[in-house]
Coordinates of C-alpha atoms and ligand atoms in Angstrom, one line a residue:
X593 CA -29.0 26.1 81.7
X594 CA -27.7 26.1 78.3
X595 CA -27.5 28.6 75.9
X596 CA -26.6 28.8 72.4
X597 CA -25.5 32.0 70.5
X598 CA -24.3 32.1 66.7
X599 CA -21.0 33.4 66.0
X600 CA -18.3 33.4 62.6
X601 CA -15.1 31.9 62.5
X602 CA -11.9 32.9 59.7
X603 CA -10.9 30.6 57.5
X604 CA -8.7 32.2 54.9
X605 CA -11.3 34.6 53.3
X606 CA -14.2 32.5 54.2
X607 CA -16.5 32.7 57.4
X608 CA -17.7 29.3 58.6
X609 CA -20.3 29.4 61.7
X610 CA -19.5 29.0 65.1
X611 CA -22.2 27.8 67.7
X612 CA -21.2 29.3 70.9
X613 CA -22.9 27.2 73.7
X614 CA -22.6 28.4 77.0
X615 CA -23.8 25.7 80.3
X616 CA -24.0 27.1 83.4
X617 CA -23.8 24.2 86.5
X618 CA -23.4 24.3 90.4
X619 CA -19.3 23.9 91.2
X620 CA -16.6 26.1 92.1
X621 CA -16.9 29.9 90.2
X622 CA -14.9 29.9 86.9
X623 CA -15.4 30.0 83.2
X624 CA -13.4 27.7 80.8
X625 CA -13.8 27.7 77.0
X626 CA -13.0 24.7 74.9
X627 CA -13.1 24.1 71.2
X628 CA -9.9 24.8 69.7
X629 CA -9.6 28.2 70.9
X630 CA -6.2 30.2 70.7
X631 CA -4.8 32.5 73.5
X632 CA -6.8 35.7 72.5
X633 CA -10.3 33.4 72.9
X634 CA -8.9 32.1 76.4
X635 CA -8.6 35.7 77.2
X636 CA -12.1 36.3 76.5
X637 CA -12.7 35.1 79.9
X638 CA -11.3 37.8 81.5
X639 CA -13.0 40.6 79.3
X640 CA -16.2 39.1 79.4
X641 CA -16.4 39.1 83.5
X642 CA -15.2 42.6 83.7
X643 CA -17.5 43.8 80.7
X644 CA -20.5 41.8 82.5
X645 CA -19.8 43.5 85.9
X646 CA -19.2 46.9 84.3
X647 CA -22.1 47.1 82.4
X648 CA -24.1 46.6 86.0
X649 CA -25.2 43.5 85.2
X650 CA -24.7 40.2 87.2
X651 CA -21.8 37.7 86.4
X652 CA -23.3 34.1 87.7
X653 CA -21.0 32.7 90.5
X654 CA -21.5 29.2 88.6
X655 CA -19.1 26.6 86.8
X656 CA -19.5 28.3 83.6
X657 CA -18.4 25.7 80.5
X658 CA -18.1 27.6 77.1
X659 CA -17.9 25.2 73.9
X660 CA -17.1 26.6 70.6
X661 CA -18.4 24.3 68.0
X662 CA -17.1 22.7 65.9
X663 CA -14.5 22.1 67.6
X664 CA -11.4 21.0 64.6
X665 CA -11.5 24.7 63.4
X666 CA -9.0 27.1 65.1
X667 CA -10.8 29.9 66.8
X668 CA -8.3 33.1 66.8
X669 CA -8.8 36.6 67.8
X670 CA -10.8 38.2 70.4
X671 CA -14.0 38.3 68.0
X672 CA -16.1 35.7 70.6
X673 CA -16.4 38.1 73.4
X674 CA -19.6 39.6 72.5
X675 CA -21.2 36.1 71.8
X676 CA -19.7 34.5 74.9
X677 CA -20.9 37.4 77.1
X678 CA -24.3 37.0 75.4
X679 CA -24.2 33.4 76.0
X680 CA -23.6 34.2 79.4
X681 CA -26.6 36.2 80.0
X682 CA -29.0 33.9 78.4
X683 CA -27.4 31.5 80.6
X684 CA -28.1 33.1 83.3
X685 CA -31.3 34.4 82.8
X686 CA -30.6 38.2 82.3
X687 CA -32.1 37.9 78.4
X688 CA -33.9 35.8 76.5
X689 CA -33.2 32.9 74.4
X690 CA -35.7 33.8 71.2
X691 CA -34.0 37.3 71.5
X692 CA -30.9 35.9 69.8
X693 CA -32.9 33.5 67.5
X694 CA -31.9 34.2 63.5
X695 CA -29.0 36.3 64.7
X696 CA -25.5 36.3 64.6
X697 CA -23.3 38.0 67.0
X698 CA -19.2 39.5 66.9
X699 CA -17.6 41.7 68.6
X700 CA -14.7 42.3 70.8
X701 CA -14.9 43.6 74.9
X702 CA -13.3 46.1 76.7
X703 CA -13.2 45.6 80.4
X704 CA -15.5 48.7 80.6
X705 CA -18.4 46.9 78.5
X706 CA -18.1 48.9 75.1
X707 CA -17.7 46.9 72.1
X708 CA -14.7 47.3 69.5
X709 CA -13.6 46.9 66.2
X710 CA -13.0 43.2 65.3
X711 CA -11.0 42.5 61.6
X712 CA -13.2 40.5 58.7
X713 CA -16.7 42.0 59.6
X714 CA -17.6 41.7 55.4
X715 CA -16.7 38.4 54.9
X716 CA -18.3 37.5 58.5
X717 CA -21.7 39.4 57.2
X718 CA -21.6 37.8 53.8
X719 CA -21.3 34.5 55.7
X720 CA -24.7 35.3 57.5
X721 CA -26.5 36.4 54.4
X722 CA -25.8 33.5 52.8
X723 CA -26.9 31.2 56.1
X724 CA -30.0 33.3 55.7
X725 CA -29.4 34.9 59.1
X726 CA -31.8 38.0 59.1
X727 CA -29.8 40.2 61.5
X728 CA -25.8 40.6 62.6
X729 CA -25.0 42.2 66.0
X730 CA -21.4 43.8 65.0
X731 CA -19.2 46.4 66.8
X732 CA -20.8 50.0 65.9
X733 CA -17.9 51.1 64.3
X734 CA -17.8 48.1 62.0
X735 CA -21.4 48.2 61.1
X736 CA -21.1 50.7 57.3
X737 CA -18.8 47.6 56.8
X738 CA -21.0 44.8 57.2
X739 CA -24.1 47.2 55.4
X740 CA -22.1 46.5 52.2
X741 CA -24.1 43.1 52.1
X742 CA -27.3 43.7 50.6
X743 CA -30.4 42.4 52.5
X744 CA -29.1 41.7 55.8
X745 CA -29.9 43.6 58.9
X746 CA -27.3 45.1 60.8
X747 CA -27.2 46.2 64.5
X748 CA -24.5 48.6 65.6
X749 CA -23.7 47.8 69.2
X750 CA -21.9 50.2 71.3
X751 CA -21.8 49.2 74.2
X752 CA -23.1 45.5 76.1
X753 CA -25.1 47.2 78.5
X754 CA -26.9 49.0 75.5
X755 CA -27.1 45.5 73.7
X756 CA -29.2 43.5 77.0
X757 CA -31.3 46.3 77.0
X758 CA -32.5 45.8 73.4
X759 CA -32.6 41.7 73.7
X760 CA -34.5 42.6 76.8
X761 CA -37.1 44.7 75.0
X762 CA -36.7 47.8 77.1
X763 CA -34.6 49.9 74.8
X764 CA -34.0 48.6 71.2
X765 CA -31.1 49.6 68.5
X766 CA -32.4 50.9 65.1
X767 CA -30.8 49.0 62.4
X768 CA -27.8 50.7 60.7
X769 CA -28.9 52.7 57.5
X770 CA -26.4 52.7 55.0
X771 CA -25.3 56.4 53.5
X772 CA -22.5 55.5 51.8
X773 CA -22.4 57.2 48.5
X774 CA -19.4 56.1 46.4
X775 CA -19.2 58.8 44.3
X776 CA -18.3 61.2 47.6
X777 CA -15.0 59.1 48.2
X778 CA -11.9 60.6 47.3
X779 CA -10.0 60.1 43.9
X780 CA -7.0 57.4 43.6
X781 CA -3.7 58.9 44.8
X782 CA -1.0 58.8 42.5
X783 CA 2.4 60.3 41.9
X784 CA 2.1 62.2 38.8
X785 CA -0.6 62.4 35.6
X786 CA 1.3 61.0 32.7
X787 CA 0.7 63.9 31.2
X788 CA 3.4 65.7 33.1
X789 CA 6.0 62.9 32.8
X790 CA 8.6 63.8 29.3
X791 CA 9.3 61.7 27.1
X792 CA 9.5 57.9 27.4
X793 CA 6.2 57.4 24.9
X794 CA 6.7 53.7 24.3
X795 CA 6.8 53.1 28.0
X796 CA 3.7 54.6 28.6
X797 CA 2.5 52.8 26.0
X798 CA 3.7 49.7 27.6
X799 CA 2.2 50.5 31.0
X800 CA -1.3 51.1 28.9
X801 CA -0.9 47.9 27.4
X802 CA -0.6 46.1 30.7
X803 CA -3.3 48.3 32.6
X804 CA -5.6 47.0 29.6
X805 CA -4.9 43.2 29.8
X806 CA -3.5 42.8 33.5
X807 CA 0.0 41.8 31.8
X808 CA 3.2 42.2 34.0
X809 CA 6.1 44.6 33.2
X810 CA 10.1 45.0 33.7
X811 CA 11.2 48.2 33.2
X812 CA 14.9 48.5 33.1
X813 CA 17.0 51.3 32.8
X814 CA 19.7 54.0 34.2
X815 CA 19.4 56.0 37.7
X816 CA 16.9 59.3 37.0
X817 CA 15.1 58.0 33.8
X818 CA 11.6 57.8 35.5
X819 CA 11.2 54.1 35.9
X820 CA 9.7 54.7 39.7
X821 CA 7.4 57.6 38.6
X822 CA 6.1 56.2 35.8
X823 CA 5.5 52.9 38.1
X824 CA 4.2 54.9 40.4
X825 CA 1.7 57.0 38.5
X826 CA 0.0 53.7 36.8
X827 CA -3.0 53.6 39.4
X828 CA -4.2 57.1 37.5
X829 CA -4.3 54.6 34.2
X830 CA -6.3 51.5 35.7
X831 CA -9.6 50.5 34.9
X832 CA -12.4 50.9 37.5
X833 CA -13.4 47.4 39.4
X834 CA -16.7 45.7 39.2
X835 CA -19.0 45.5 42.2
X836 CA -17.4 42.3 42.6
X837 CA -14.0 43.0 42.3
X838 CA -14.5 45.8 45.3
X839 CA -16.1 43.3 47.4
X840 CA -13.2 40.7 47.0
X841 CA -10.9 43.0 47.5
X842 CA -12.5 44.8 50.4
X843 CA -12.9 40.9 52.0
X844 CA -9.0 40.8 52.2
X845 CA -8.2 43.9 53.4
X846 CA -11.4 43.7 56.0
X847 CA -9.6 40.3 57.0
X848 CA -6.0 41.9 57.1
X849 CA -7.5 45.0 59.3
X850 CA -6.2 47.4 56.7
X851 CA -9.8 48.8 56.2
X852 CA -9.5 52.5 56.0
X853 CA -11.4 54.2 58.9
X854 CA -13.0 56.3 57.1
X855 CA -14.3 54.1 54.4
X856 CA -15.4 50.9 54.6
X857 CA -14.7 50.1 51.2
X858 CA -11.8 49.9 48.7
X859 CA -13.0 51.3 45.6
X860 CA -9.9 51.7 43.7
X861 CA -7.3 49.1 42.1
X862 CA -5.0 48.5 45.0
X863 CA -1.4 49.7 44.4
X864 CA 1.3 48.1 46.6
X865 CA 4.6 48.9 46.9
X866 CA 6.5 47.0 49.3
X867 CA 10.1 47.9 50.0
X868 CA 12.8 44.9 49.3
X869 CA 13.5 44.4 52.9
X870 CA 10.3 42.3 53.1
X871 CA 10.2 38.6 54.4
X872 CA 8.9 35.9 52.2
X873 CA 6.1 35.7 54.7
X874 CA 5.2 39.6 54.5
X875 CA 5.3 39.1 50.3
X876 CA 3.3 36.0 49.5
X877 CA 1.1 35.7 53.1
X878 CA 1.6 33.4 55.7
X879 CA 2.8 33.3 59.6
X880 CA 1.0 31.1 62.0
X881 CA -2.2 32.2 61.7
X882 CA -2.1 32.7 58.1
X883 CA -2.7 36.6 57.2
X884 CA -2.9 37.9 53.3
X885 CA 0.8 38.9 52.0
X886 CA 1.1 41.7 49.9
X887 CA 0.7 39.9 46.6
X888 CA -2.5 39.2 47.9
X889 CA -3.3 42.7 49.0
X890 CA -2.1 43.6 45.7
X891 CA -5.4 41.2 44.6
X892 CA -7.2 43.1 40.7
X893 CA -4.4 45.6 41.3
X894 CA -0.7 46.3 40.8
X895 CA 2.2 45.1 42.8
X896 CA 5.1 47.0 42.3
X897 CA 8.6 45.8 43.3
X898 CA 11.2 49.0 42.7
X899 CA 15.0 47.8 42.4
X900 CA 14.1 44.1 41.8
X901 CA 17.7 42.8 42.2
X902 CA 17.8 43.8 45.6
X903 CA 14.9 41.6 46.7
X904 CA 15.9 38.3 48.2
X905 CA 16.3 35.4 45.4
X906 CA 14.1 33.0 48.1
X907 CA 11.5 36.0 48.0
X908 CA 11.5 36.5 44.4
X909 CA 10.7 33.1 43.8
X910 CA 8.2 32.9 46.3
X911 CA 6.3 34.9 43.5
X912 CA 6.6 32.1 40.5
X913 CA 3.7 30.3 41.8
X914 CA 1.2 33.1 42.4
X915 CA 1.9 34.8 39.3
X916 CA 0.8 31.3 37.3
X917 CA -2.0 30.4 39.8
X918 CA -3.0 34.2 40.1
X919 CA -3.8 32.4 44.1
X920 CA -1.6 31.4 46.7
X921 CA -2.0 28.4 48.5
X922 CA -0.6 28.3 52.2
X923 CA -0.5 24.7 54.1
X924 CA -0.7 24.5 57.7
X925 CA -0.4 21.7 60.3
X926 CA -4.1 22.6 60.9
X927 CA -5.0 22.3 56.5
X928 CA -4.4 24.7 54.1
X929 CA -5.9 28.0 53.3
X930 CA -6.1 29.8 49.7
X931 CA -6.1 33.4 49.5
X932 CA -6.4 35.1 45.9
X933 CA -3.5 37.1 44.2
X934 CA -4.5 38.2 40.9
X935 CA -2.3 40.8 40.4
X936 CA -0.3 43.2 37.9
X937 CA 3.5 42.6 38.4
X938 CA 5.1 45.5 37.7
X939 CA 9.0 45.6 38.4
X940 CA 11.8 48.2 38.0
X941 CA 15.7 47.7 38.2
X942 CA 18.7 49.4 36.6
X943 CA 20.8 47.2 33.9
X944 CA 23.9 47.0 36.2
X945 CA 25.1 48.4 39.8
X946 CA 26.3 51.3 38.4
X947 CA 23.1 51.8 36.8
X948 CA 24.7 52.8 33.6
X949 CA 25.5 49.5 31.4
X950 CA 24.0 50.2 27.3
X951 CA 23.4 54.2 28.3
X952 CA 24.6 55.8 25.0
X953 CA 26.3 58.7 26.7
X954 CA 27.3 57.6 30.5
X955 CA 30.1 55.0 30.7
X956 CA 29.4 51.8 32.7
X957 CA 32.0 51.3 35.1
X958 CA 31.0 47.4 35.7
X959 CA 33.0 44.7 34.6
X960 CA 31.0 42.0 32.3
X961 CA 31.3 39.5 35.3
X962 CA 29.7 42.1 37.6
X963 CA 27.1 42.8 35.5
X964 CA 26.0 39.3 34.7
X965 CA 26.0 38.1 38.4
X966 CA 23.7 41.2 39.1
X967 CA 21.2 40.4 36.2
X968 CA 21.2 36.6 37.5
X969 CA 19.9 37.6 40.7
X970 CA 16.8 37.5 39.2
X971 CA 15.8 33.8 37.7
X972 CA 15.0 33.0 34.4
X973 CA 11.4 31.5 35.1
X974 CA 10.8 34.9 36.9
X975 CA 11.6 36.8 34.0
X976 CA 9.8 34.2 31.3
X977 CA 6.8 34.9 33.7
X978 CA 7.5 38.9 32.5
X979 CA 5.0 39.9 29.4
X980 CA 6.0 43.3 28.8
X981 CA 10.1 44.0 29.2
X982 CA 10.8 48.1 28.4
X983 CA 14.0 49.7 28.2
X984 CA 13.7 53.1 29.9
X985 CA 16.4 55.4 28.6
X986 CA 17.4 58.8 30.0
X987 CA 15.5 61.6 28.7
X988 CA 17.6 64.4 27.3
X989 CA 17.5 68.2 28.3
X990 CA 15.6 69.1 25.4
X991 CA 12.3 66.6 25.9
X992 CA 13.0 67.5 29.8
X993 CA 12.1 71.3 29.4
X994 CA 9.6 71.0 26.7
X995 CA 6.4 73.5 28.2
X996 CA 4.0 71.2 25.9
X997 CA 2.5 68.4 27.9
X998 CA 1.5 64.7 26.7
X999 CA -1.6 62.6 26.8
X1000 CA -3.7 63.1 30.0
X1001 CA -3.7 59.9 32.1
X1002 CA -8.0 60.1 31.5
X1003 CA -7.6 59.8 27.9
X1004 CA -5.2 56.6 28.5
X1005 CA -7.9 55.0 31.3
X1006 CA -10.4 56.0 28.7
X1007 CA -8.6 53.7 25.9
X1008 CA -7.7 51.1 28.7
X1009 CA -11.9 50.9 30.0
X1010 CA -12.8 50.4 26.2
X1011 CA -10.8 47.4 26.3
X1012 CA -11.8 45.7 29.6
X1013 CA -15.4 46.1 28.3
X1014 CA -14.6 43.9 25.2
X1015 CA -13.0 41.5 27.4
X1016 CA -15.7 41.7 30.1
X1017 CA -17.8 40.3 27.3
X1018 CA -15.6 37.8 26.1
X1019 CA -15.5 36.4 29.6
X1020 CA -18.8 37.1 30.4
X1021 CA -19.6 33.3 31.2
X1022 CA -16.3 32.5 32.7
X1023 CA -14.5 33.5 36.1
X1024 CA -11.8 35.2 33.7
X1025 CA -11.8 39.1 33.7
X1026 CA -8.6 39.5 31.3
X1027 CA -6.9 38.5 28.8
X1028 CA -3.9 37.3 30.5
X1029 CA -6.2 35.1 33.1
X1030 CA -6.5 33.2 30.0
X1031 CA -5.1 29.8 30.3
X1032 CA -4.1 27.1 26.9
X1033 CA -7.3 25.7 26.2
X1034 CA -8.9 29.8 26.1
X1035 CA -5.5 30.9 24.1
X1036 CA -6.2 28.4 21.6
X1037 CA -10.0 29.6 21.1
X1038 CA -9.6 32.9 21.2
X1039 CA -6.0 33.9 20.0
X1040 CA -6.1 32.9 16.6
X1041 CA -3.7 33.6 14.2
X1042 CA -3.8 33.9 10.0
X1043 CA -1.2 32.4 8.4
X1044 CA 1.4 35.3 8.3
X1045 CA 1.1 35.7 12.2
X1046 CA 1.8 32.0 12.1
X1047 CA 5.1 32.4 10.2
X1048 CA 6.0 35.4 12.3
X1049 CA 5.5 33.6 15.5
X1050 CA 7.5 30.7 14.2
X1051 CA 10.7 32.5 13.3
X1052 CA 10.3 35.1 16.5
X1053 CA 10.5 31.5 18.7
X1054 CA 13.6 30.2 16.5
X1055 CA 15.0 33.4 17.0
X1056 CA 14.5 34.2 20.6
X1057 CA 14.5 30.5 21.9
X1058 CA 11.2 30.9 23.3
X1059 CA 9.5 29.0 25.7
X1060 CA 6.2 27.1 25.6
X1061 CA 5.2 30.1 28.4
X1062 CA 6.3 32.9 26.2
X1063 CA 4.6 31.7 23.1
X1064 CA 1.2 31.5 24.6
X1065 CA 2.2 35.1 26.7
X1066 CA 2.5 37.1 23.1
X1067 CA -0.6 35.6 22.4
X1068 CA -2.1 36.8 24.8
X1069 CA -0.2 40.0 24.6
X1070 CA -1.3 40.5 21.1
X1071 CA -4.8 39.8 21.5
X1072 CA -4.4 42.6 24.1
X1073 CA -3.0 45.1 21.9
X1074 CA -5.7 44.1 19.2
X1075 CA -8.5 44.7 22.0
X1076 CA -6.8 48.3 22.5
X1077 CA -6.8 49.1 18.3
X1078 CA -10.9 47.5 18.6
X1079 CA -9.6 45.0 16.0
X1080 CA -11.7 41.6 16.5
X1081 CA -8.6 39.6 14.7
X1082 CA -5.4 39.8 15.7
X1083 CA -3.2 41.5 12.8
X1084 CA 0.6 41.1 12.2
X1085 CA 1.0 44.4 13.5
X1086 CA -0.3 43.7 17.0
X1087 CA 1.8 40.5 16.9
X1088 CA 5.1 42.0 16.0
X1089 CA 4.5 44.3 19.0
X1090 CA 3.6 41.7 21.4
X1091 CA 7.0 40.1 20.3
X1092 CA 9.1 43.0 20.6
X1093 CA 8.6 43.2 24.4
X1094 CA 10.0 40.1 24.8
X1095 CA 13.3 40.5 26.5
X1096 CA 16.3 39.6 24.0
X1097 CA 19.2 41.7 26.1
X1098 CA 21.7 38.8 27.2
X1099 CA 25.2 39.8 28.7
Ligands
ATP758 N1 10.5 61.7 31.9 C1 10.4 62.3 33.0 N2 9.7 63.4 32.8 C2 9.7 64.8 34.1 N3 10.2 64.3 34.9 C3 11.3 63.0 35.5 C4 11.0 62.5 34.1 N4 12.1 60.8 34.7 C5 12.5 61.5 35.9 N5 11.9 62.5 35.8 C6 12.3 63.2 37.4 O1 13.6 62.4 38.0 C7 13.0 62.2 39.5 C8 13.5 60.7 39.5 O2 12.9 59.8 39.0 P1 12.4 58.2 39.3 O3 12.7 58.0 40.8 O4 11.3 57.5 39.0 O5 13.7 57.5 38.5 P2 14.5 56.1 38.7 O6 14.9 55.3 36.9 O7 13.6 55.3 39.4 O8 15.6 56.1 39.2 P3 16.6 54.7 39.8 O9 16.8 54.0 38.9 O10 17.9 55.3 40.7 O11 15.5 54.1 40.7 C9 11.6 61.9 39.5 O12 10.7 61.9 40.8 C10 10.9 63.3 38.5 O13 11.3 64.6 39.5
MG759 MG1 13.7 54.2 40.9

């Protein structure tokens, strides 16, 4: 007899429907899986056999063929265990085909028949809903994640035996009711409140502008000046995510298997700070079955690279294309995959190996050639993609022991939120979300300058020998500064602030 059960494969961030066909016929007892399965899918036959037996059900002593269609998509991971087991039970008439109509099944089986967590439940549930499938049978632990998709009936399955009793109509499993209260989730973690960081007002301002418009920042300064502290406090001033952004980010974490166990939803903008020993594939994504890298895990949030020159040159160059395109395309023999990678790039470095080049009070012990070699580890094209270059000087004793607190992160975040609100309205009918996302066409339309402004940019371009990219980036940055000031036009002061964030230090 032939049985058909619906399941799902993941290609990049998107789900694709997979029909699991199970056929039993006479012959030597065996179970063969075809349809481009990887090793974990092939091993499914052993898990299914044991799980069926240990759930007080009968594993048919027949020749069983399982086909995962369409055959041209590579199937990875253990999530097909559950649909294969259900298919085997239907083919051996222990459950009825009507029971699996209009339903999707995913789940890994353990040998005793209990159903275990699988990655990527959110995109799978999203696909089911999109394809008008009524209900999804998912591992009980993953039910809260699947329930994020409105209008899909989620049946939490703990054990294969329990599922079969449900399919036979003996004991039905009640659909999962979401009790997620977003306000009860813990607040984001950050190193310190901006109020507790002494001095460095201009750096805080730069980070505020970056957060408001999604611009990239490089902080340079001597050891102990507070670069790492400032960057790690940045989550405290990031604007809240929209519902769409939350789902986008959660999908990426779901596929990477990084969703925290206590909450099915990533509510706060991610802050990723990988160590400089990270590999190229770890940073931009890749591997045999491509997985999202740190740049995709930082999607809609911040990617912080501390001690920038310590990162491998090839690793850093891998950032160039995603910073520009806001996504990363990974090619494999089996096809290409696209992961989103729209992040604020924040980096920190010392000006030289000893750390004190340019410090007014501390002598630098590096030779000019050493300094030049150190700075050259970061290529011109990468520096050109950074809109805001700020120096972080040492804070003196007086400032550091000043008891007065600075402006609280909450107040800064309120300004950032207002500026984002303006941008949301501006880009309401477009796929863009903030000023940094603008392409040349939008820049031409939205970032109009008056006569004085044009003169100022012309002079700056000549003096700083800026590229066309730098020109566009200055315009976008000044648009954000104007938004923060609540100004409809880009005034000369806004433009001047944007220009002074361009690098001018050359050794
Ligand atoms: N502006 C500041 N206000 C309050 N504390 C500060 C400030 N700057 C530095 N500190 C203190 O110094 C510590 C070290 O700062 P941080 O690690 O941010 O320095 P850094 O600039 O990253 O140095 P390095 O170049 O060596 O990495 C902080 O954890 C904090 O305790
Ligand atoms: Mg540091």
